[in-house]
Short mmCIF file of C-alpha atoms and ligand atoms in Angstrom, two decimals:
data_model
loop_
_atom_site.label_atom_id
_atom_site.label_comp_id
_atom_site.label_asym_id
_atom_site.label_seq_id
_atom_site.Cartn_x
_atom_site.Cartn_y
_atom_site.Cartn_z
CA MET A 1 -5.95 -20.48 54.29
CA ILE A 2 -7.00 -17.99 56.97
CA LYS A 3 -7.07 -14.39 55.68
CA LEU A 4 -4.38 -12.74 57.80
CA SER A 5 -5.00 -9.20 56.58
CA LYS A 6 -8.32 -8.99 58.45
CA PHE A 7 -6.64 -9.21 61.87
CA SER A 8 -5.24 -6.23 63.72
CA SER A 9 -3.64 -8.38 66.45
CA ILE A 10 -2.53 -12.00 66.58
CA PHE A 11 -2.02 -13.82 69.89
CA VAL A 12 -0.26 -17.19 69.89
CA ALA A 13 -0.32 -19.33 73.05
CA ASN A 14 2.74 -21.58 72.98
CA TRP A 15 2.19 -24.15 75.71
CA LYS A 16 5.51 -25.90 75.01
CA LEU A 17 5.78 -29.22 76.87
CA ASN A 18 3.07 -28.37 79.41
CA GLY A 19 -0.54 -29.34 80.05
CA ASN A 20 -2.47 -32.56 80.40
CA LEU A 21 -6.06 -33.65 79.84
CA SER A 22 -7.52 -32.15 83.00
CA PHE A 23 -5.59 -28.91 82.44
CA ILE A 24 -7.01 -28.72 78.91
CA ASN A 25 -10.57 -29.21 80.15
CA GLN A 26 -10.23 -26.48 82.76
CA TYR A 27 -8.51 -24.18 80.27
CA LEU A 28 -11.22 -24.59 77.65
CA ASP A 29 -13.96 -24.04 80.24
CA SER A 30 -12.36 -20.75 81.25
CA LEU A 31 -11.06 -19.45 77.90
CA LYS A 32 -12.95 -16.32 76.83
CA VAL A 33 -12.38 -15.22 73.27
CA ASN A 34 -14.53 -12.38 71.95
CA PRO A 35 -16.01 -13.25 68.57
CA SER A 36 -14.15 -10.19 67.26
CA GLN A 37 -13.09 -10.12 63.66
CA LEU A 38 -10.01 -8.17 64.66
CA ASN A 39 -8.17 -10.50 67.03
CA CYS A 40 -6.75 -13.83 65.97
CA VAL A 41 -6.15 -16.17 68.92
CA ILE A 42 -4.14 -19.34 68.25
CA ILE A 43 -3.66 -22.10 70.85
CA CYS A 44 -0.64 -24.39 70.39
CA PRO A 45 -0.83 -27.32 72.84
CA PRO A 46 1.55 -30.31 72.73
CA THR A 47 0.89 -32.19 69.48
CA ILE A 48 -0.66 -35.25 71.13
CA TYR A 49 -3.53 -33.10 72.41
CA LEU A 50 -4.33 -31.30 69.15
CA ASN A 51 -7.27 -33.56 68.48
CA ASN A 52 -8.77 -32.81 71.89
CA PHE A 53 -9.18 -29.21 70.77
CA ASN A 54 -10.50 -29.93 67.35
CA SER A 55 -14.17 -28.90 67.05
CA ILE A 56 -14.19 -27.55 70.64
CA LEU A 57 -12.29 -24.32 70.09
CA LYS A 58 -14.65 -21.42 69.53
CA ASN A 59 -13.58 -18.12 67.98
CA CYS A 60 -9.95 -19.18 67.95
CA TYR A 61 -7.59 -21.38 65.97
CA LEU A 62 -5.50 -24.44 66.54
CA GLY A 63 -1.75 -24.33 66.06
CA SER A 64 1.07 -26.86 66.30
CA GLN A 65 4.45 -26.17 67.93
CA ASP A 66 6.47 -27.97 65.27
CA ILE A 67 6.20 -30.30 62.27
CA SER A 68 8.31 -32.69 60.24
CA LYS A 69 10.37 -31.35 57.37
CA PHE A 70 9.42 -34.53 55.50
CA GLU A 71 6.23 -35.18 53.59
CA SER A 72 5.89 -38.93 54.25
CA GLY A 73 7.98 -42.09 54.33
CA ALA A 74 10.35 -43.93 56.64
CA TYR A 75 10.78 -41.24 59.30
CA THR A 76 9.86 -42.90 62.59
CA GLY A 77 8.17 -40.62 65.07
CA GLU A 78 7.55 -37.74 62.68
CA ILE A 79 4.24 -35.98 62.00
CA SER A 80 3.54 -34.45 58.60
CA SER A 81 1.95 -31.15 57.63
CA LYS A 82 -0.69 -33.10 55.76
CA SER A 83 -1.75 -34.85 59.00
CA LEU A 84 -1.98 -31.50 60.75
CA ASN A 85 -4.28 -30.31 58.04
CA ASP A 86 -6.49 -33.41 58.52
CA PHE A 87 -6.99 -32.32 62.13
CA GLY A 88 -8.00 -28.75 61.37
CA VAL A 89 -4.69 -27.16 62.35
CA LYS A 90 -4.35 -23.74 60.71
CA PHE A 91 -1.01 -22.49 62.06
CA CYS A 92 2.33 -23.99 63.06
CA ILE A 93 5.32 -22.50 64.90
CA VAL A 94 8.61 -23.36 63.19
CA GLY A 95 12.19 -22.58 64.11
CA HIS A 96 11.50 -21.71 67.73
CA SER A 97 14.85 -21.03 69.41
CA GLU A 98 14.30 -24.05 71.68
CA ARG A 99 14.08 -26.24 68.54
CA ARG A 100 17.15 -24.57 67.06
CA GLN A 101 19.09 -24.95 70.33
CA TYR A 102 18.03 -28.34 71.75
CA PHE A 103 17.16 -30.18 68.53
CA ASN A 104 19.83 -28.72 66.26
CA GLU A 105 17.39 -27.32 63.72
CA ASN A 106 19.04 -25.12 61.15
CA ASN A 107 17.65 -22.49 58.80
CA ASN A 108 17.39 -24.98 55.99
CA ASP A 109 15.28 -27.38 58.09
CA ILE A 110 13.05 -24.47 59.02
CA LYS A 111 12.68 -23.43 55.40
CA ASN A 112 11.69 -26.99 54.44
CA LYS A 113 9.14 -27.18 57.24
CA ALA A 114 7.59 -23.82 56.33
CA SER A 115 7.41 -24.86 52.72
CA LYS A 116 5.56 -28.12 53.53
CA LEU A 117 3.14 -26.22 55.73
CA ILE A 118 2.28 -23.67 53.05
CA LYS A 119 1.75 -26.50 50.58
CA ASN A 120 -0.80 -27.97 53.00
CA ASN A 121 -2.61 -24.68 53.64
CA ILE A 122 -1.15 -24.15 57.11
CA ILE A 123 0.40 -20.82 58.01
CA PRO A 124 3.96 -21.15 59.39
CA ILE A 125 4.94 -18.82 62.24
CA ILE A 126 8.68 -18.61 61.58
CA CYS A 127 10.72 -17.62 64.64
CA ILE A 128 13.88 -15.53 64.51
CA GLY A 129 15.95 -14.07 67.33
CA GLU A 130 19.41 -13.26 68.59
CA SER A 131 21.27 -14.62 71.63
CA LEU A 132 22.52 -12.37 74.43
CA LYS A 133 26.08 -12.77 73.17
CA GLN A 134 25.06 -11.69 69.67
CA LYS A 135 23.13 -8.74 71.09
CA ASN A 136 26.13 -7.65 73.19
CA GLU A 137 28.33 -7.86 70.11
CA ASN A 138 25.87 -5.57 68.24
CA LYS A 139 25.09 -8.35 65.80
CA THR A 140 21.31 -8.41 66.24
CA ILE A 141 20.35 -6.99 62.84
CA GLU A 142 22.94 -9.09 61.04
CA VAL A 143 21.73 -12.30 62.77
CA LEU A 144 18.07 -11.56 62.10
CA SER A 145 18.68 -10.76 58.44
CA TYR A 146 20.66 -13.98 58.02
CA GLN A 147 17.84 -16.01 59.56
CA ILE A 148 15.26 -14.22 57.40
CA ASN A 149 17.23 -14.81 54.21
CA ASN A 150 17.85 -18.46 54.96
CA SER A 151 14.76 -19.77 56.74
CA ILE A 152 11.89 -18.21 54.80
CA PRO A 153 10.95 -20.18 51.68
CA SER A 154 10.60 -18.38 48.36
CA GLU A 155 6.86 -19.09 48.23
CA SER A 156 6.25 -17.21 51.51
CA ASN A 157 4.31 -13.98 51.33
CA GLN A 158 2.33 -11.73 53.65
CA HIS A 159 -0.79 -13.87 53.17
CA ASN A 160 0.66 -17.29 53.98
CA THR A 161 3.47 -16.70 56.51
CA ILE A 162 3.90 -14.97 59.88
CA ILE A 163 7.24 -13.96 61.44
CA ALA A 164 7.86 -13.97 65.20
CA TYR A 165 10.79 -11.99 66.54
CA GLU A 166 11.86 -13.54 69.82
CA PRO A 167 15.14 -12.41 71.39
CA ILE A 168 16.47 -15.67 72.88
CA TRP A 169 17.60 -13.91 76.05
CA ALA A 170 14.02 -12.70 76.66
CA ILE A 171 12.37 -16.13 76.46
CA GLY A 172 11.19 -17.34 79.85
CA THR A 173 13.52 -14.96 81.69
CA GLY A 174 11.23 -12.08 82.60
CA LEU A 175 13.63 -9.78 80.71
CA THR A 176 12.48 -7.86 77.65
CA PRO A 177 13.92 -5.18 75.43
CA THR A 178 12.50 -1.73 76.20
CA ILE A 179 9.30 -0.74 74.39
CA ASP A 180 11.32 1.62 72.16
CA GLU A 181 13.81 -1.14 71.34
CA ILE A 182 11.00 -3.53 70.36
CA GLU A 183 9.42 -0.95 68.06
CA ASN A 184 12.77 0.02 66.56
CA LEU A 185 13.81 -3.60 65.94
CA HIS A 186 10.51 -4.46 64.30
CA TYR A 187 10.87 -1.39 62.12
CA LEU A 188 14.43 -2.35 61.16
CA ILE A 189 13.44 -5.96 60.47
CA ARG A 190 10.93 -4.68 57.90
CA LYS A 191 13.13 -1.94 56.49
CA ASN A 192 16.22 -4.14 56.03
CA ASN A 193 14.33 -7.07 54.54
CA ILE A 194 12.03 -5.83 51.80
CA LYS A 195 10.71 -9.36 51.20
CA ILE A 196 8.94 -9.35 54.56
CA GLU A 197 8.13 -5.65 54.76
CA ASN A 198 4.38 -6.26 54.84
CA PHE A 199 4.33 -9.54 56.76
CA LYS A 200 2.63 -9.84 60.12
CA ILE A 201 5.49 -9.70 62.64
CA LEU A 202 4.85 -10.80 66.22
CA TYR A 203 6.97 -10.14 69.28
CA GLY A 204 7.75 -12.96 71.74
CA GLY A 205 9.79 -13.24 74.92
CA SER A 206 8.40 -12.68 78.43
CA VAL A 207 5.14 -11.13 77.24
CA ASN A 208 2.79 -10.87 80.22
CA LEU A 209 -0.26 -9.03 81.48
CA GLN A 210 1.82 -6.02 82.52
CA ASN A 211 3.55 -5.40 79.20
CA SER A 212 1.27 -6.95 76.57
CA ARG A 213 -0.96 -3.94 75.88
CA GLU A 214 1.95 -1.60 75.28
CA ILE A 215 3.75 -4.13 73.05
CA ILE A 216 0.67 -5.01 71.01
CA ASN A 217 -0.09 -1.33 70.39
CA LEU A 218 3.29 -0.64 68.78
CA THR A 219 3.02 0.39 65.13
CA ASN A 220 5.31 -2.31 63.77
CA VAL A 221 4.15 -5.14 66.08
CA ASP A 222 1.22 -7.24 64.87
CA GLY A 223 0.78 -9.47 67.88
CA ALA A 224 2.50 -11.63 70.47
CA LEU A 225 3.86 -15.15 70.86
CA ILE A 226 3.24 -15.96 74.50
CA GLY A 227 4.77 -18.87 76.39
CA GLY A 228 4.57 -19.00 80.19
CA ALA A 229 1.80 -16.40 80.57
CA SER A 230 -0.45 -18.25 78.11
CA LEU A 231 -0.71 -21.13 80.59
CA LYS A 232 -2.31 -18.87 83.19
CA ILE A 233 -5.81 -18.73 81.81
CA ASP A 234 -6.96 -15.65 83.78
CA GLU A 235 -3.93 -13.72 82.61
CA PHE A 236 -4.28 -14.94 79.03
CA ASN A 237 -7.99 -14.02 78.96
CA GLN A 238 -7.14 -10.47 79.99
CA MET A 239 -4.36 -10.18 77.41
CA ILE A 240 -6.61 -11.19 74.51
CA ALA A 241 -9.66 -9.26 75.73
P1 PGA B 301 7.80 -16.83 77.22
O1 PGA B 301 8.03 -17.76 75.96
O2 PGA B 301 6.59 -15.99 76.96
O3 PGA B 301 7.61 -17.79 78.37
O4 PGA B 301 9.02 -16.00 77.37
C1 PGA B 301 7.82 -17.27 74.66
C2 PGA B 301 8.17 -18.33 73.67
O5 PGA B 301 9.09 -19.10 73.90
O6 PGA B 301 7.54 -18.43 72.61
#
């Protein structure tokens, strides 16, 4: 498993359902990752393209956007953690709000997925986040703690699991909490949930070239999960530089 403690910042490019072969070729030609020991850059293309990156990626890691909660068997269309491992995948996003919302994933599914990943030496990036309604009802901390308690498997620790805090209302909207709110929430996430106090905790939701430096430099933020802006290679190069 990759040694997470050596990184000061982690950048995850979540391509979602975007990109094709020619896009990948152009992207890889232009991607500039410093061979720094301090930054960890993880590219998560659609699953079908994972093998196109294998052995080509230099100075960065391959991640998947999702995985089956099952190990093997009669589960048509599923892909197992073990297969990801065969293809050199080191990280996997689980419990993204789009999976929770559009594919009815619940905390238990997410826990099972994370558990299978850890078993196969892949680091799960477990996503948590509140909706706008929950935020407006002042339920953010309660919602996050519930997700943390119910979607993180018991075998998770700071060496084998990453958390990504992504307010649902900030994803793809161009809206973000203020810098102070992000720092405060990350602080509270750690303080209220001793189990994950020392975990790497990333922020996600409308991270872009304008706000990334300030967010990444926050004391309690260990990196960023970047969707839309990670598809713009010039912008992404500048963010990870
Ligand atoms: P965004 O997406 O950066 O486009 O808001 C983030 C995510 O969904 O992980």
